[in-house]
Amino acid sequence: MNIVYLNGVFLPDTEARISVFDRGFLFGDSVYEVIPFYQGRGFRLEQHLQRLQHSLRAVRIHCELDWADILQALVTQNGGGNLSVYLQVSRGDTGERSHAFDEIMAPTVFAFCQPIRDIYQAGPDLVEPVRAIVTADMRGHRCDIKSTCLQPNIMVLQQARAQGAAEALQLRNGLLTEGTSSNLYIVRQNVICTPRLGSDILGGVTRQLVLELADREGIQYQEIDLDYEQLLAADEVWISSSTRAVVPVIEVDGERIGTGQPGPLWRRMYQLFIEFHHALMTGQSKDV
Ligand code: PDD
């Protein structure tokens, strides 16, 4: 049985209930985070909570809680270990369906955990490279907000699945933005290139770590515009997200990327992630 958190209470998932008038349900009027915990410790928890604040502020949901304490308690109640925590904050429930909202409302706060594999224990040889397709980016104009309005994302992901691919990389005005639940990188001549931050992409916590590690190790990177031709001509293509770290993409739209195998710079970056994770877990680094 899973213990979930709902509006101040820890209870079994089978007993958790929200109103049918909750605006998260009726309008997708809510924001969320997905945060990995390894051996009970949040991975870059602070950065996830900062992004949560950004999303909440952007949509004017007023909710200030001791997030770290709540999530830590939730993880403990679910036995610690390796878990991914999903946290959703909706604007709440007015007992009716009305597009307009009151500025002061009681938000609905919901969180639950799911077991995850410790990807860093497994090592690079066990990371499955993926195939991707490229699709039009059908999302709205504020992709920097981690909103639960994910219908455009899930529709193109489904299209990718139907074509035997694991991710859809999205194109907007001729430029690549990101995957449906991941950030995008191409490597050319040993330089990591990734679309710049802005309202067209989510500021990924893992993306930030990729760039920090690159910086620390003297690996060159650029935050620049990337198009379809540059993607297909890349030496390596990667995607990243919190629960999967950095994953190599070996084929796009049926075209082989580079050698068609995970590339050497990906392997190096993955190794840096493993070392970073190890330092955190063994207390050699305070940065979580
Ligand atoms: N998604 N871009 C999009 C659109 C995302 O949904 C995500 C993460 C990312 C990567 O962000 P981060 O490195 O902070 O996980 C980029 C989560 C995992 C999800 O929706 O489940």
CSV table of N, CA, C and O in Angstrom, one decimal, residues 67-130:
chain,number,residue,atom,x,y,z
A,67,TRP,N,7.9,22.4,2.0
A,67,TRP,CA,7.9,21.4,1.0
A,67,TRP,C,8.9,20.3,1.4
A,67,TRP,O,8.5,19.1,1.3
A,68,ALA,N,10.1,20.7,1.7
A,68,ALA,CA,11.1,19.7,2.0
A,68,ALA,C,10.7,18.7,3.1
A,68,ALA,O,10.9,17.5,3.0
A,69,ASP,N,10.1,19.3,4.2
A,69,ASP,CA,9.7,18.5,5.3
A,69,ASP,C,8.6,17.5,4.9
A,69,ASP,O,8.6,16.3,5.3
A,70,ILE,N,7.6,18.0,4.1
A,70,ILE,CA,6.5,17.2,3.7
A,70,ILE,C,7.0,16.0,2.8
A,70,ILE,O,6.6,14.9,3.1
A,71,LEU,N,7.8,16.3,1.9
A,71,LEU,CA,8.3,15.3,1.0
A,71,LEU,C,9.2,14.3,1.7
A,71,LEU,O,9.1,13.1,1.4
A,72,GLN,N,10.0,14.8,2.6
A,72,GLN,CA,10.9,13.9,3.3
A,72,GLN,C,10.0,12.9,4.2
A,72,GLN,O,10.3,11.7,4.2
A,73,ALA,N,9.0,13.5,4.8
A,73,ALA,CA,8.1,12.6,5.6
A,73,ALA,C,7.4,11.6,4.8
A,73,ALA,O,7.2,10.4,5.1
A,74,LEU,N,7.0,12.0,3.6
A,74,LEU,CA,6.3,11.1,2.7
A,74,LEU,C,7.2,9.9,2.3
A,74,LEU,O,6.8,8.8,2.3
A,75,VAL,N,8.4,10.3,1.9
A,75,VAL,CA,9.4,9.3,1.5
A,75,VAL,C,9.6,8.3,2.7
A,75,VAL,O,9.6,7.1,2.5
A,76,THR,N,9.8,8.8,3.9
A,76,THR,CA,10.0,8.0,5.1
A,76,THR,C,8.8,7.1,5.3
A,76,THR,O,9.0,5.9,5.5
A,77,GLN,N,7.6,7.6,5.2
A,77,GLN,CA,6.4,6.8,5.4
A,77,GLN,C,6.3,5.7,4.3
A,77,GLN,O,5.6,4.7,4.5
A,78,ASN,N,7.0,5.9,3.2
A,78,ASN,CA,6.9,4.9,2.2
A,78,ASN,C,8.2,4.0,2.2
A,78,ASN,O,8.5,3.3,1.2
A,79,GLY,N,8.9,4.0,3.3
A,79,GLY,CA,10.0,3.1,3.5
A,79,GLY,C,11.3,3.6,3.0
A,79,GLY,O,12.3,2.8,3.0
A,80,GLY,N,11.4,4.9,2.6
A,80,GLY,CA,12.7,5.4,2.1
A,80,GLY,C,13.2,4.7,0.9
A,80,GLY,O,12.3,4.3,0.0
A,81,GLY,N,14.4,4.5,0.7
A,81,GLY,CA,14.9,3.8,-0.5
A,81,GLY,C,14.9,4.7,-1.7
A,81,GLY,O,15.0,5.9,-1.6
A,82,ASN,N,14.7,4.1,-2.9
A,82,ASN,CA,14.8,4.8,-4.1
A,82,ASN,C,13.4,5.0,-4.6
A,82,ASN,O,12.7,4.1,-5.1
A,83,LEU,N,13.0,6.3,-4.6
A,83,LEU,CA,11.6,6.6,-4.9
A,83,LEU,C,11.6,7.9,-5.8
A,83,LEU,O,12.4,8.8,-5.6
A,84,SER,N,10.6,8.0,-6.7
A,84,SER,CA,10.4,9.2,-7.3
A,84,SER,C,9.1,9.8,-6.7
A,84,SER,O,8.1,9.2,-6.6
A,85,VAL,N,9.2,11.1,-6.3
A,85,VAL,CA,8.1,11.8,-5.7
A,85,VAL,C,7.4,12.7,-6.7
A,85,VAL,O,8.0,13.5,-7.4
A,86,TYR,N,6.1,12.5,-6.9
A,86,TYR,CA,5.3,13.4,-7.7
A,86,TYR,C,4.5,14.3,-6.8
A,86,TYR,O,3.9,13.9,-5.8
A,87,LEU,N,4.7,15.6,-7.1
A,87,LEU,CA,4.0,16.6,-6.2
A,87,LEU,C,3.2,17.5,-7.1
A,87,LEU,O,3.7,18.1,-8.2
A,88,GLN,N,1.9,17.7,-6.8
A,88,GLN,CA,1.0,18.5,-7.7
A,88,GLN,C,0.3,19.5,-6.8
A,88,GLN,O,-0.2,19.2,-5.7
A,89,VAL,N,0.2,20.8,-7.2
A,89,VAL,CA,-0.5,21.8,-6.5
A,89,VAL,C,-1.5,22.4,-7.5
A,89,VAL,O,-1.1,23.0,-8.5
A,90,SER,N,-2.8,22.2,-7.2
A,90,SER,CA,-3.8,22.8,-8.1
A,90,SER,C,-4.4,24.0,-7.4
A,90,SER,O,-4.2,24.2,-6.2
A,91,ARG,N,-5.1,24.8,-8.2
A,91,ARG,CA,-5.6,26.1,-7.6
A,91,ARG,C,-6.7,25.8,-6.6
A,91,ARG,O,-7.0,26.6,-5.7
A,92,GLY,N,-7.3,24.6,-6.6
A,92,GLY,CA,-8.3,24.2,-5.6
A,92,GLY,C,-9.7,24.1,-6.2
A,92,GLY,O,-9.8,23.9,-7.4
A,93,ASP,N,-10.6,24.1,-5.3
A,93,ASP,CA,-12.0,23.7,-5.7
A,93,ASP,C,-13.0,24.8,-5.2
A,93,ASP,O,-12.9,25.3,-4.1
A,94,THR,N,-13.8,25.3,-6.2
A,94,THR,CA,-14.8,26.3,-5.8
A,94,THR,C,-16.2,25.8,-5.7
A,94,THR,O,-17.2,26.5,-5.6
A,95,GLY,N,-16.3,24.4,-5.9
A,95,GLY,CA,-17.7,23.8,-5.8
A,95,GLY,C,-18.5,24.1,-7.1
A,95,GLY,O,-19.7,23.8,-7.1
A,96,GLU,N,-17.9,24.6,-8.1
A,96,GLU,CA,-18.6,24.8,-9.4
A,96,GLU,C,-17.5,24.9,-10.5
A,96,GLU,O,-16.4,24.8,-10.2
A,97,ARG,N,-18.0,24.9,-11.8
A,97,ARG,CA,-17.1,25.1,-12.9
A,97,ARG,C,-17.1,26.5,-13.4
A,97,ARG,O,-18.2,26.9,-13.9
A,98,SER,N,-16.1,27.3,-13.2
A,98,SER,CA,-16.1,28.7,-13.6
A,98,SER,C,-14.6,29.0,-14.0
A,98,SER,O,-13.7,28.7,-13.3
A,99,HIS,N,-14.5,29.5,-15.3
A,99,HIS,CA,-13.1,29.8,-15.7
A,99,HIS,C,-12.4,30.7,-14.8
A,99,HIS,O,-11.2,30.6,-14.6
A,100,ALA,N,-13.1,31.8,-14.4
A,100,ALA,CA,-12.5,32.8,-13.6
A,100,ALA,C,-12.2,32.2,-12.2
A,100,ALA,O,-12.8,31.3,-11.8
A,101,PHE,N,-11.1,32.8,-11.6
A,101,PHE,CA,-10.8,32.2,-10.3
A,101,PHE,C,-10.6,33.4,-9.3
A,101,PHE,O,-10.4,34.5,-9.7
A,102,ASP,N,-10.8,33.1,-8.0
A,102,ASP,CA,-10.6,34.0,-6.9
A,102,ASP,C,-9.1,34.0,-6.6
A,102,ASP,O,-8.5,32.9,-6.6
A,103,GLU,N,-8.6,35.2,-6.4
A,103,GLU,CA,-7.1,35.2,-6.1
A,103,GLU,C,-6.8,34.4,-4.8
A,103,GLU,O,-5.7,33.8,-4.7
A,104,ILE,N,-7.7,34.5,-3.9
A,104,ILE,CA,-7.4,33.7,-2.6
A,104,ILE,C,-8.2,32.5,-2.6
A,104,ILE,O,-9.5,32.5,-2.5
A,105,MET,N,-7.6,31.3,-2.8
A,105,MET,CA,-8.2,30.0,-2.7
A,105,MET,C,-7.4,29.1,-2.0
A,105,MET,O,-6.2,29.3,-1.9
A,106,ALA,N,-8.0,28.0,-1.5
A,106,ALA,CA,-7.2,27.0,-0.8
A,106,ALA,C,-6.7,26.0,-1.8
A,106,ALA,O,-7.6,25.3,-2.4
A,107,PRO,N,-5.4,25.9,-2.1
A,107,PRO,CA,-5.0,25.0,-3.2
A,107,PRO,C,-5.1,23.5,-2.7
A,107,PRO,O,-5.2,23.3,-1.5
A,108,THR,N,-5.2,22.7,-3.7
A,108,THR,CA,-5.1,21.2,-3.4
A,108,THR,C,-3.7,20.8,-3.5
A,108,THR,O,-3.1,21.0,-4.6
A,109,VAL,N,-3.1,20.2,-2.5
A,109,VAL,CA,-1.7,19.7,-2.6
A,109,VAL,C,-1.7,18.2,-2.4
A,109,VAL,O,-2.2,17.7,-1.5
A,110,PHE,N,-1.1,17.6,-3.4
A,110,PHE,CA,-1.1,16.1,-3.5
A,110,PHE,C,0.3,15.6,-3.8
A,110,PHE,O,0.9,16.2,-4.7
A,111,ALA,N,0.7,14.6,-3.1
A,111,ALA,CA,2.0,14.0,-3.5
A,111,ALA,C,2.0,12.5,-3.2
A,111,ALA,O,1.3,12.0,-2.3
A,112,PHE,N,2.7,11.8,-4.1
A,112,PHE,CA,2.8,10.3,-3.9
A,112,PHE,C,4.2,9.9,-4.4
A,112,PHE,O,4.9,10.7,-5.1
A,113,CYS,N,4.5,8.7,-4.1
A,113,CYS,CA,5.9,8.1,-4.4
A,113,CYS,C,5.7,6.9,-5.3
A,113,CYS,O,4.7,6.1,-5.2
A,114,GLN,N,6.7,6.7,-6.2
A,114,GLN,CA,6.8,5.4,-6.9
A,114,GLN,C,8.2,4.9,-6.8
A,114,GLN,O,9.1,5.7,-6.9
A,115,PRO,N,8.4,3.6,-6.7
A,115,PRO,CA,9.8,3.1,-6.7
A,115,PRO,C,10.5,3.4,-8.0
A,115,PRO,O,9.9,3.3,-9.1
A,116,ILE,N,11.8,3.7,-7.9
A,116,ILE,CA,12.6,3.8,-9.1
A,116,ILE,C,13.9,3.0,-9.0
A,116,ILE,O,14.3,2.7,-7.9
A,117,ARG,N,14.4,2.7,-10.1
A,117,ARG,CA,15.7,2.0,-10.2
A,117,ARG,C,16.8,3.0,-9.8
A,117,ARG,O,16.7,4.2,-10.3
A,118,ASP,N,17.8,2.6,-9.1
A,118,ASP,CA,18.9,3.5,-8.9
A,118,ASP,C,19.8,3.5,-10.2
A,118,ASP,O,20.6,2.6,-10.4
A,119,ILE,N,19.5,4.4,-11.1
A,119,ILE,CA,20.2,4.4,-12.4
A,119,ILE,C,21.7,4.6,-12.3
A,119,ILE,O,22.5,4.1,-13.1
A,120,TYR,N,22.1,5.1,-11.1
A,120,TYR,CA,23.6,5.4,-11.0
A,120,TYR,C,24.3,4.1,-10.5
A,120,TYR,O,25.5,4.0,-10.8
A,121,GLN,N,23.6,3.2,-9.9
A,121,GLN,CA,24.2,1.9,-9.5
A,121,GLN,C,24.4,1.1,-10.8
A,121,GLN,O,25.4,0.4,-10.9
A,122,ALA,N,23.5,1.2,-11.7
A,122,ALA,CA,23.5,0.4,-12.9
A,122,ALA,C,24.6,0.6,-13.8
A,122,ALA,O,25.2,-0.3,-14.4
A,123,GLY,N,25.1,1.9,-13.9
A,123,GLY,CA,26.2,2.2,-14.8
A,123,GLY,C,25.8,2.3,-16.2
A,123,GLY,O,24.7,1.9,-16.6
A,124,PRO,N,26.7,2.9,-17.0
A,124,PRO,CA,26.3,3.3,-18.4
A,124,PRO,C,26.0,2.1,-19.3
A,124,PRO,O,25.2,2.3,-20.2
A,125,ASP,N,26.6,1.0,-19.1
A,125,ASP,CA,26.3,-0.2,-20.0
A,125,ASP,C,24.9,-0.6,-19.9
A,125,ASP,O,24.4,-1.3,-20.8
A,126,LEU,N,24.2,-0.3,-18.8
A,126,LEU,CA,22.8,-0.8,-18.7
A,126,LEU,C,21.8,0.3,-19.1
A,126,LEU,O,20.6,0.1,-19.0
A,127,VAL,N,22.3,1.5,-19.5
A,127,VAL,CA,21.4,2.5,-20.0
A,127,VAL,C,21.0,2.1,-21.4
A,127,VAL,O,21.8,1.9,-22.3
A,128,GLU,N,19.7,2.1,-21.6
A,128,GLU,CA,19.2,1.7,-22.9
A,128,GLU,C,19.1,3.0,-23.8
A,128,GLU,O,18.4,3.9,-23.5
A,129,PRO,N,19.9,3.0,-24.9
A,129,PRO,CA,19.7,4.1,-25.8
A,129,PRO,C,18.3,4.1,-26.4
A,129,PRO,O,17.7,3.1,-26.5
A,130,VAL,N,17.9,5.3,-26.9
A,130,VAL,CA,16.5,5.4,-27.4
A,130,VAL,C,16.5,5.9,-28.8
A,130,VAL,O,17.4,6.5,-29.3
